[in-house]
Coordinates of C-alpha atoms and ligand atoms in Angstrom, one line a residue:
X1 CA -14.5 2.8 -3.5
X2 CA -17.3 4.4 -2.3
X3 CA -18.5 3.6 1.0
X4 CA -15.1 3.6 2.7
X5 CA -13.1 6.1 1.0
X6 CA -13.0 8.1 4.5
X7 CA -12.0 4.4 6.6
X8 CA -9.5 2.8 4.4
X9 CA -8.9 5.5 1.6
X10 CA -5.4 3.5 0.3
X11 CA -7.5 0.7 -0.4
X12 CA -10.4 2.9 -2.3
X13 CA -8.2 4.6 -4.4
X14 CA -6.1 1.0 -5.2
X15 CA -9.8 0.0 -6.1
X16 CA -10.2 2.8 -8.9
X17 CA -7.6 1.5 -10.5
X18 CA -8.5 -2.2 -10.9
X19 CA -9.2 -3.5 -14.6
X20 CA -13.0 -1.7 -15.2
X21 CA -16.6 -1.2 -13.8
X22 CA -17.5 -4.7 -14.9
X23 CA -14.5 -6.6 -13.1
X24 CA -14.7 -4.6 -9.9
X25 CA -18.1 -5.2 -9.7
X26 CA -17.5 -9.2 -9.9
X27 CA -13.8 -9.3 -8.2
X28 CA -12.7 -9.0 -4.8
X29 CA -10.7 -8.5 -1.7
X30 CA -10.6 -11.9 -0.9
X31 CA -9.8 -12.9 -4.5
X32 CA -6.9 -10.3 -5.1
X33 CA -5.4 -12.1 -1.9
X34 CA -6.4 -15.9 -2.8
X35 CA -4.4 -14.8 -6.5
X36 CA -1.6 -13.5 -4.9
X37 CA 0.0 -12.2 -7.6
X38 CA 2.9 -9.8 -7.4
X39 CA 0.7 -7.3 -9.1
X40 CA -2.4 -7.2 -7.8
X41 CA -3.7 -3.9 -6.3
X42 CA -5.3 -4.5 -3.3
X43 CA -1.7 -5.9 -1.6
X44 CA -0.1 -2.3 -1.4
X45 CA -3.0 -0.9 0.4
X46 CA -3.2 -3.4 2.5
X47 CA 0.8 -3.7 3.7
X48 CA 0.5 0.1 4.2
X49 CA -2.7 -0.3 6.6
X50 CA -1.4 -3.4 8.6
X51 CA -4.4 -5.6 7.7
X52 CA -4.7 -9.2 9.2
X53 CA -6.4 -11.8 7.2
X54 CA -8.4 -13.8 8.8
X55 CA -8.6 -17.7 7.7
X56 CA -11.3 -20.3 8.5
X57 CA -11.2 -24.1 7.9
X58 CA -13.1 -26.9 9.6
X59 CA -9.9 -26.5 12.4
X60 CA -10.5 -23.4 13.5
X61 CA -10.2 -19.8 12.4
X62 CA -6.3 -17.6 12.7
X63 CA -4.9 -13.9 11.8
X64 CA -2.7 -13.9 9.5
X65 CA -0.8 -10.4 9.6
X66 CA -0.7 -9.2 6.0
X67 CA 3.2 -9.0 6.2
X68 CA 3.2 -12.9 6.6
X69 CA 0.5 -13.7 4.1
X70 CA 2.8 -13.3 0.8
X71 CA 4.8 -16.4 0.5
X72 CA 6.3 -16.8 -3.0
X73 CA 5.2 -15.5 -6.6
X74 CA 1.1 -16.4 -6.4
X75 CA 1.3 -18.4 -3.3
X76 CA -0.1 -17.2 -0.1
X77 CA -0.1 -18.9 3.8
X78 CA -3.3 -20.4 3.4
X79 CA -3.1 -24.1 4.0
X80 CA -5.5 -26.0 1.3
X81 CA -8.0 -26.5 4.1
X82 CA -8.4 -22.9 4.4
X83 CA -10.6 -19.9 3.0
X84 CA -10.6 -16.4 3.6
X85 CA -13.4 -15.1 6.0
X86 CA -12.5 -11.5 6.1
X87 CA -9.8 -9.0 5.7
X88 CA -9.7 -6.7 9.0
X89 CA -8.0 -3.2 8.5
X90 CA -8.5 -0.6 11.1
X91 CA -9.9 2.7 9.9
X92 CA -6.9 4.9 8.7
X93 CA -5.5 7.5 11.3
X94 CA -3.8 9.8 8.9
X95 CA -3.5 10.1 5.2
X96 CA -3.2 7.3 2.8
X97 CA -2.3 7.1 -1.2
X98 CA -1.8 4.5 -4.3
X99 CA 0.0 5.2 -7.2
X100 CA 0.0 2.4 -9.8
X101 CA 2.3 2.4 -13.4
X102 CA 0.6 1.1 -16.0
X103 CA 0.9 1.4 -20.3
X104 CA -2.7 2.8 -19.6
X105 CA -5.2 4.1 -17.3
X106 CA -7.2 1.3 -17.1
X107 CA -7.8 -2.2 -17.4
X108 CA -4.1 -2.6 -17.1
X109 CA -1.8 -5.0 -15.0
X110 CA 0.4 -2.8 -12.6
X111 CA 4.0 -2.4 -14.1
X112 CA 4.7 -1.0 -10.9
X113 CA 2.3 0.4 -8.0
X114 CA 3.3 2.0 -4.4
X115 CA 0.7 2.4 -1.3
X116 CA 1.7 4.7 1.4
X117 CA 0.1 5.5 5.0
X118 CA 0.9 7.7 7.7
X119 CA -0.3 7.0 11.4
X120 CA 0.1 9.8 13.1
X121 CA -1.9 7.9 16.8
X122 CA 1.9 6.1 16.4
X123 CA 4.3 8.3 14.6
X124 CA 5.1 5.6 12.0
X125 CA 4.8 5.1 7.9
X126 CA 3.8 2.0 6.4
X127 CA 4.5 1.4 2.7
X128 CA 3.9 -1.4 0.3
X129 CA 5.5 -2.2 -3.3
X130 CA 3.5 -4.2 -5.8
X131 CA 5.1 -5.8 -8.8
X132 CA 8.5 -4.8 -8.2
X133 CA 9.3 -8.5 -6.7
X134 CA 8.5 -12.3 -6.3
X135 CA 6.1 -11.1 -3.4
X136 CA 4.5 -7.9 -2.4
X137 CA 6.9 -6.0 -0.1
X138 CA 7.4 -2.9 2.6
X139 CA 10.3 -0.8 2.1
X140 CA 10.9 -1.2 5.4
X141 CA 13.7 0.7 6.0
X142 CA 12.7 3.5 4.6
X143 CA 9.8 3.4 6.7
X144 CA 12.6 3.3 9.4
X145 CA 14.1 6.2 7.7
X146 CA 11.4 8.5 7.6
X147 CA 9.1 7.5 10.5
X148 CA 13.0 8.8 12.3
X149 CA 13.5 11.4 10.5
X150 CA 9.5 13.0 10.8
X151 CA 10.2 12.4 15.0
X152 CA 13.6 13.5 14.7
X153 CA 12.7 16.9 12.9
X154 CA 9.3 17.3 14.9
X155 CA 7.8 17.3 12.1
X156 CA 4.2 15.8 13.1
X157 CA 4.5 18.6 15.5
X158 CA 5.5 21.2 13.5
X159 CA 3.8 20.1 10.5
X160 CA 6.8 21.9 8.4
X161 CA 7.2 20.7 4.9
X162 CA 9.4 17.7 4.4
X163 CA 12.7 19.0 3.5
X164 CA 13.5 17.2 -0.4
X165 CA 16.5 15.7 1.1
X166 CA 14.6 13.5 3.3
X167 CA 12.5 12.8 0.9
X168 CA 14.7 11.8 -1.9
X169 CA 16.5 9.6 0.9
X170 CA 13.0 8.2 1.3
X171 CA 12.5 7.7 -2.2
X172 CA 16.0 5.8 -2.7
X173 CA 15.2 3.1 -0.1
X174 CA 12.1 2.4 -1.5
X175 CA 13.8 1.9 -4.9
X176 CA 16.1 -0.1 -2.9
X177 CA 13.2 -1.9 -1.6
X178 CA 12.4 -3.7 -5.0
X179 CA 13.8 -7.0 -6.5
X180 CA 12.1 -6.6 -9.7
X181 CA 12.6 -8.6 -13.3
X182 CA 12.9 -7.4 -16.7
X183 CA 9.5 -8.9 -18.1
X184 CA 7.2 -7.5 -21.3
X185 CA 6.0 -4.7 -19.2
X186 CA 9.0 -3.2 -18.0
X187 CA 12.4 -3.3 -17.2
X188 CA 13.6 -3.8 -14.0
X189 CA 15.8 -0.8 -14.0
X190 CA 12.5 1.0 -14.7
X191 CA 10.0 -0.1 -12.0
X192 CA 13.1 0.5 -9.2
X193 CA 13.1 4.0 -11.2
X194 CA 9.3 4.3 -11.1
X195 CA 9.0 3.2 -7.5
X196 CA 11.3 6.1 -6.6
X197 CA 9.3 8.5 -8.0
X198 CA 5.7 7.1 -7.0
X199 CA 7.3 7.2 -2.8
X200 CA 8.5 10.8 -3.5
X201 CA 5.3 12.0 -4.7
X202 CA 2.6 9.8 -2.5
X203 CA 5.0 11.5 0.4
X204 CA 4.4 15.1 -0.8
X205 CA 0.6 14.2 -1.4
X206 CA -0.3 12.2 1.9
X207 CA 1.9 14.7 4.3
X208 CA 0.3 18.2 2.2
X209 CA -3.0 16.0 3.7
X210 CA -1.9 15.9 6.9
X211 CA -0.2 19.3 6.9
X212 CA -3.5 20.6 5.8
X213 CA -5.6 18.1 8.7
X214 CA -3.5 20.1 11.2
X215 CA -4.4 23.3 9.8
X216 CA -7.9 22.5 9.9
X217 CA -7.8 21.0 13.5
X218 CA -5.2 24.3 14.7
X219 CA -8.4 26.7 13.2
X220 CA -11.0 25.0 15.1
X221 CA -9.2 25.6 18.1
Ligands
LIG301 C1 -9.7 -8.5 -17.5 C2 -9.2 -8.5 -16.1 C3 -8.5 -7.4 -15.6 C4 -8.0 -7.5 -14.4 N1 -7.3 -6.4 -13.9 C5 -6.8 -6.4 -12.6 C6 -6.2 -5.2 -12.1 O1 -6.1 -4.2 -12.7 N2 -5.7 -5.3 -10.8 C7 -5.8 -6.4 -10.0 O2 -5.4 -6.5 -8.9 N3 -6.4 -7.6 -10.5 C8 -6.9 -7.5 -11.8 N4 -7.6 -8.7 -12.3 C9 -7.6 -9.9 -11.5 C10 -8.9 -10.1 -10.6 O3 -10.0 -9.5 -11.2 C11 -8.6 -9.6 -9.2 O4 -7.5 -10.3 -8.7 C12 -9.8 -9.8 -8.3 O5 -9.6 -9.2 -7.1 C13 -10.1 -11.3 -8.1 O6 -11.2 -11.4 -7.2 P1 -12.4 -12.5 -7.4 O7 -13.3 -12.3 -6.3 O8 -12.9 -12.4 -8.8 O9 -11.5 -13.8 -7.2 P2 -11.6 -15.2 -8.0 O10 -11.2 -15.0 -9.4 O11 -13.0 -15.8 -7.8 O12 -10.5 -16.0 -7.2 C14 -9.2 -15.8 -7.4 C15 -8.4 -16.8 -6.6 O13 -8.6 -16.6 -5.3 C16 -9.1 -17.7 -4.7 N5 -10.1 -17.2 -3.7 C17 -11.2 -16.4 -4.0 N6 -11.9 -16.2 -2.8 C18 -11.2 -16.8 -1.8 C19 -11.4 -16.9 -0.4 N7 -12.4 -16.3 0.2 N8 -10.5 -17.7 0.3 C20 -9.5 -18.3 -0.3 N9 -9.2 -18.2 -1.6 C21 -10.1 -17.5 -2.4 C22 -9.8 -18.5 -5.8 O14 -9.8 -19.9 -5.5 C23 -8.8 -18.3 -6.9 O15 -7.7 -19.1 -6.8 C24 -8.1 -8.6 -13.6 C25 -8.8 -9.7 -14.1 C26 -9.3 -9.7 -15.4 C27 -10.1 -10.9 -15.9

């Protein structure tokens, strides 16, 4: 949260929002991924970085790239032999947010959460759904959707605001992204509902970032 806000800024700010002071202090990366739990915060982030995770056993160590590492409701790739030796994520090359839905603001279970990253060095969004289905999941096509539409529209050029029709398109797909389950935190109706709204608004908040990055850079020059 603190030491690598500027590197991997989805992940700090997924951080803040984990349980309280005294289980951050104790939990961890490798834990959140060893759970594997639908809603766990870190998974989000992660998707929307690319991360691999690397595992060790007596046979050897492997990458695992994050978007194969979720396979069913708490169960991950690992084989039983296996531990977690690190997480790699490469430093963030544009701007990265986490919204997270809970009953409060903290030491609360996700009902819903959303981690978005732009990277500009490819001219591609990442995105990643927690607790909206079995696994953590990208929306991938509406990363298909807008990484086309930002090229299409110059817009990492032009650094224009995102017109709202691209971004409500955005927004639907993600919605359309979920597979979620009425359970005592929310309906399923809700969380598709809530992950709409949490893609619309980490858009308008990571592309002001980069809009404003631009700026910045365009000044220097
Ligand atoms: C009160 C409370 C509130 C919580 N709130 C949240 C929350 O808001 N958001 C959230 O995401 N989580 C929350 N959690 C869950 C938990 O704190 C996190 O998932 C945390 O990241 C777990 O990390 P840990 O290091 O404590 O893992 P542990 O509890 O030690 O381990 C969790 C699992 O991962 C396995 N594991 C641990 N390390 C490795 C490794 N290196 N390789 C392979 N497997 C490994 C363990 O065997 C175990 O099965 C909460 C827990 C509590 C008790």
């Amino acid at each position: 949260m603190e030491h690598l806000r500027a590197e991997l800024p989805g992940l700090a700010l997924a951080s803040h929002t984990v349980a309280s002071p005294q289980i951050r202090n104790r939990g961890g990366v490798g834990g959140n991924l060893g759970t594997a739990s639908p809603a766990g915060d870190a998974h989000p982030a992660l998707l929307a970085a690319g991360a691999e995770v690397e595992a060790e056993s007596v046979r050897g160590s492997r990458r695992i790239p994050i978007d194969a590492f979720y396979t069913g409701v708490k169960r991950n790739a690992l084989a039983p032999d296996e531990l977690i030796r690190a997480v790699h994520v490469k430093k963030a090359d544009g701007p990265q947010q986490y919204s997270k839905v809970g009953t409060r603001n903290a030491m609360v279970i996700a009902v819903c959460a959303f981690g978005l990253a732009l990277h500009p060095g490819t001219r591609t969004v990442r995105t990643g759904i927690g607790s909206a289905a079995p696994t953590p999941v990208r929306a991938r096509a509406a990363e298909e959707f807008l990484s086309a539409a930002l090229e299409e529209g110059g817009f990492w050029d032009n650094g224009k605001i995102i017109t709202p029709s691209v971004a409500k398109r955005f927004a639907d797909l993600c919605a359309g992204a979920c597979n979620p389950i009425d359970d005592v935190r929310g309906t399923a109706g809700y969380r598709r509902h809530a992950v709409g709204v949490m893609a619309r608004r980490t858009l308008t908040w990571t592309w002001e970032s980069y809009r404003g990055a631009r700026h910045l850079t365009e000044g220097a020059a």
